[in-house]
Structure formats: structure tokens, C-alpha cells
Amino acid sequence: MNSIEPFNRLVKLAARAFYDDVSMKGDNQPKTSRGDNRGMAVVVLDALTRRPWVREEDLAKALKLHSKQLRRILRFFEEEKLVTRDHRKESAKNAKAHNAAAANDGQTVAKEGEEKVKMHTHSYCCLDYAQDLWHRHWMTGLG
């Protein structure tokens, strides 16, 4: 068992205890049972326990979610202090590799005689194993 596994287990337990019934519908969308997306918050948190930093576009594809729906869920968890997000400018080459740890600092650099590299903004996210999660866990007696 690796050192992060107890935290991942805690995230999964907290997701089911606190976020199972949370609906991530937009304000302008009808709350019908046909389009009910309750439980998606748990799915997203579970997916984040299996990955370190992940490009949001890749996560949306893996979970078969529309990118707007995923961003809404991630913003919610960012406000809840469970997820950290980072927006980086990357070249197409770096974006394909999508290694946030090795990504450049977002600068467009061109040596004399070279063409400027076109940069695109990509968003990454990861779980933030913050103290808020621990506090909720112990205060509710899940431990």
C-alpha cells in the first residue's frame, strides 16, 4: 500500500457521505429525472484518486462527460477545497505529452530565425488533500 492510499480511501468515503446527492445542474437547466446527474460528483472524485495531475480535457473524455459539466463539478470542489486547478499555457507538443510537472512556464520563446510557437491554455486538476477533508471526516464520526 502506498502512502497516498489512506488519503484516497478517505476521499472516496467523504465523496459518498457528503456529495452523493449533489446535483451539478446549471441554474438555467431544468431539474428533471431524465437529465439527473446526481452521483457525478462521486464519480469525478473517485477518478481523481486514480490520477495525479490530469488535464481536464482528458478527464472529461475518460469519464464521458461534457467539458462544461466537468468544469462545473471541478469549480464546486475547488470552492470546497477538495480540488486544486491550474491553468497553463503550453505548446501543442507539450499539450500532447500533457505532463503538468514538466510543462513549460507558459512563455512563448523563439530564437532568432525560428517561428514563434503557438501557445494554448490547458487546465489541469488534482485532489487537494486539505485539512478541510480531515476535519469533516473526524467531526462526522466516519473514522
Tab-separated table of C-alpha atoms in Angstrom, residues 23-37:
chain	number	residue	atom	x	y	z
A	23	SER	CA	-26.728	17.786	-8.393
A	24	MET	CA	-24.395	19.754	-10.624
A	25	LYS	CA	-27.067	21.157	-12.925
A	26	GLY	CA	-26.631	24.673	-14.226
A	27	ASP	CA	-29.042	27.310	-12.987
A	28	ASN	CA	-30.713	27.550	-16.390
A	29	GLN	CA	-31.244	23.797	-16.791
A	30	PRO	CA	-34.469	22.072	-15.702
A	31	LYS	CA	-34.164	19.648	-12.796
A	32	THR	CA	-35.758	16.617	-14.460
A	33	SER	CA	-35.131	12.993	-13.626
A	34	ARG	CA	-34.209	12.328	-17.265
A	35	GLY	CA	-31.150	14.569	-17.055
A	36	ASP	CA	-30.379	13.966	-13.391
A	37	ASN	CA	-26.650	13.942	-12.791
